[in-house]
Amino acid sequence: MALRTIRIMGDDILTKKCREVTEMKPRIKELIGDMLETMYHAEGVGLAAPQVGVLKQIVVIDASEEGDQPIILINPQILELSGEQTGREGCLSVPNKAGIVTRANYVKVKALNEEMEEIIVEGEGLLARALQHEIDHLSGVLYVSKVEGDLIDASLLQEEAGEEREAQA
Ligand code: NI
């Protein structure tokens, strides 16, 4: 596995729609391994393939407390959204910024796993937020288009460092 370079807002690739994965190949397995390594290294809760320059519908997420429960989603589709949560959000592709975004509090997603088997993932709270954020990346949508008010300079948030991990996906 290897770290990949995270693309930063302003890079065109972050605004493009991703293609479906039709077949699992060794280089896609390698990409998924690299995405996990890159996400953990950057201390993010999620990463989408376009963030490392690949226009494929692949996301990795780990919103667990311990950071040891990775979820890999290929061709994810949102089946259900309900409830509402308003909170701070950030993105590894928009470094040192955060903003307030309202999202559904519950989400149900259909996707394929690494074996190309269909799986259903349900999430609430932070996991639901991460799922919606990452799936948006696959359509070329960044959270900054959904921010209520202004983007905040994350250096102003250091006093609340306990919440910092939530702010990067
Ligand atoms: Ni992001």
Coordinates of C-alpha atoms and ligand atoms in Angstrom, one line a residue:
M1 CA 0.0 0.0 0.0
A2 CA 1.0 3.6 -0.5
L3 CA -0.1 7.0 0.4
R4 CA -1.7 8.9 -2.5
T5 CA -1.8 12.7 -3.0
I6 CA -5.0 14.3 -1.9
R7 CA -6.5 16.6 -4.5
I8 CA -7.4 20.1 -3.2
M9 CA -10.4 22.2 -4.1
G10 CA -9.7 24.0 -7.3
D11 CA -8.6 20.8 -9.0
D12 CA -11.1 20.1 -11.7
I13 CA -11.3 16.4 -10.9
L14 CA -13.2 17.1 -7.7
T15 CA -16.1 18.6 -9.8
K16 CA -16.6 15.6 -12.1
K17 CA -18.9 12.7 -12.0
C18 CA -17.4 9.3 -11.3
R19 CA -17.9 6.1 -13.3
E20 CA -19.3 2.9 -12.0
V21 CA -16.9 0.0 -11.2
T22 CA -18.0 -3.0 -13.3
E23 CA -15.3 -5.5 -12.4
M24 CA -12.9 -5.9 -9.5
K25 CA -9.3 -5.8 -10.7
P26 CA -6.0 -6.0 -8.9
R27 CA -5.4 -2.3 -9.5
I28 CA -8.7 -1.4 -7.9
K29 CA -7.9 -3.5 -4.9
E30 CA -4.6 -1.7 -4.7
L31 CA -6.4 1.7 -5.0
I32 CA -8.8 0.8 -2.1
G33 CA -5.9 -0.2 0.1
D34 CA -4.1 3.0 -0.7
M35 CA -7.3 5.0 0.0
L36 CA -7.6 3.5 3.4
E37 CA -4.0 4.2 4.2
T38 CA -4.3 7.8 3.0
M39 CA -7.5 8.3 4.9
Y40 CA -6.0 7.0 8.2
H41 CA -2.8 8.9 7.6
A42 CA -4.7 12.2 7.2
E43 CA -6.9 11.3 10.2
G44 CA -10.0 11.6 8.1
V45 CA -13.3 9.7 8.6
G46 CA -13.8 9.2 4.9
L47 CA -12.2 9.5 1.5
A48 CA -13.7 9.2 -2.0
A49 CA -11.7 8.1 -5.0
P50 CA -11.8 11.4 -6.9
Q51 CA -10.0 12.9 -3.9
V52 CA -7.0 10.9 -4.9
G53 CA -7.5 11.6 -8.6
V54 CA -9.5 8.6 -9.7
L55 CA -13.0 9.0 -11.2
K56 CA -14.5 5.8 -10.0
Q57 CA -17.4 5.3 -7.6
I58 CA -15.5 4.1 -4.6
V59 CA -15.5 5.5 -1.1
V60 CA -13.9 4.4 2.2
I61 CA -15.2 5.5 5.6
D62 CA -14.3 4.8 9.2
A63 CA -16.4 6.8 11.6
S64 CA -15.8 4.4 14.5
E65 CA -14.3 5.7 17.8
E66 CA -11.3 3.4 17.6
G67 CA -10.8 4.0 13.9
D68 CA -10.6 0.2 13.2
Q69 CA -13.9 -0.5 11.4
P70 CA -13.4 0.5 7.7
I71 CA -16.3 0.5 5.4
I72 CA -15.6 0.1 1.7
L73 CA -18.4 1.1 -0.7
I74 CA -18.4 0.6 -4.5
N75 CA -21.1 2.2 -6.6
P76 CA -23.0 3.4 -3.5
Q77 CA -26.6 4.5 -3.9
I78 CA -28.7 6.2 -1.2
L79 CA -31.9 4.3 -0.6
E80 CA -33.3 6.2 2.3
L81 CA -32.7 9.5 4.2
S82 CA -34.5 10.6 7.3
G83 CA -34.2 13.0 10.2
E84 CA -31.9 16.0 10.3
Q85 CA -28.6 17.0 11.9
T86 CA -26.8 20.3 11.8
G87 CA -23.2 20.4 12.6
R88 CA -19.7 21.1 11.6
E89 CA -18.1 19.4 8.6
G90 CA -14.9 19.5 6.8
C91 CA -13.1 17.8 3.9
L92 CA -9.5 16.6 3.4
S93 CA -9.7 18.4 0.0
V94 CA -10.5 21.7 1.7
P95 CA -7.7 21.9 4.3
N96 CA -7.9 24.0 7.4
K97 CA -11.6 24.9 6.9
A98 CA -14.9 23.9 8.4
G99 CA -18.5 24.8 8.0
I100 CA -21.9 24.1 9.3
V101 CA -23.9 21.7 7.1
T102 CA -27.4 20.3 7.7
R103 CA -27.8 16.7 6.6
A104 CA -30.1 13.7 7.2
N105 CA -29.5 12.0 10.5
Y106 CA -30.1 8.6 9.1
V107 CA -29.1 7.1 5.8
K108 CA -29.5 3.7 4.2
V109 CA -27.1 2.9 1.4
K110 CA -26.9 0.0 -1.1
A111 CA -23.4 -0.7 -2.5
L112 CA -21.0 -3.4 -3.5
N113 CA -18.1 -4.6 -1.2
E114 CA -14.6 -5.5 -2.4
E115 CA -15.9 -8.9 -3.5
M116 CA -18.5 -7.1 -5.7
E117 CA -21.3 -8.5 -3.4
E118 CA -24.3 -6.3 -2.7
I119 CA -24.3 -4.9 0.8
I120 CA -26.6 -2.6 2.8
V121 CA -25.1 0.0 5.2
E122 CA -27.2 2.0 7.6
G123 CA -25.8 4.9 9.6
E124 CA -26.8 7.6 12.0
G125 CA -25.1 10.7 13.2
L126 CA -21.4 11.0 12.2
L127 CA -21.6 7.9 10.0
A128 CA -24.6 9.2 8.2
R129 CA -22.9 12.5 7.7
A130 CA -19.8 10.8 6.3
L131 CA -21.8 8.6 4.0
Q132 CA -23.6 11.6 2.5
H133 CA -20.4 13.7 2.2
E134 CA -18.5 10.9 0.5
I135 CA -21.3 9.9 -1.9
D136 CA -21.6 13.6 -2.8
H137 CA -17.9 13.5 -3.9
L138 CA -18.8 10.9 -6.5
S139 CA -21.1 13.4 -8.2
G140 CA -18.5 16.1 -8.0
V141 CA -20.2 17.9 -5.1
L142 CA -18.1 19.4 -2.3
Y143 CA -19.6 20.2 1.1
V144 CA -18.7 23.9 0.7
S145 CA -21.7 24.2 -1.7
K146 CA -24.0 23.2 1.3
V147 CA -22.4 25.3 4.0
E148 CA -24.7 27.6 6.0
G149 CA -23.0 30.9 6.5
D150 CA -19.2 31.2 6.0
L151 CA -16.4 28.7 5.9
I152 CA -14.6 28.9 9.2
D153 CA -10.8 28.9 9.5
A154 CA -10.1 25.7 11.4
S155 CA -7.2 27.3 13.3
L156 CA -9.9 29.2 15.2
L157 CA -11.4 25.9 16.3
Q158 CA -8.3 24.5 18.1
E159 CA -9.9 25.0 21.5
E160 CA -12.4 22.4 20.5
A161 CA -9.9 19.9 19.3
G162 CA -12.0 17.0 20.5
E163 CA -14.3 17.6 17.5
E164 CA -11.6 18.0 15.0
R165 CA -11.7 14.4 13.7
E166 CA -15.4 14.9 12.7
A167 CA -14.4 17.7 10.5
Q168 CA -12.5 15.9 7.8
A169 CA -14.0 13.6 5.2
Ligands
NI1 NI -14.5 15.4 1.5

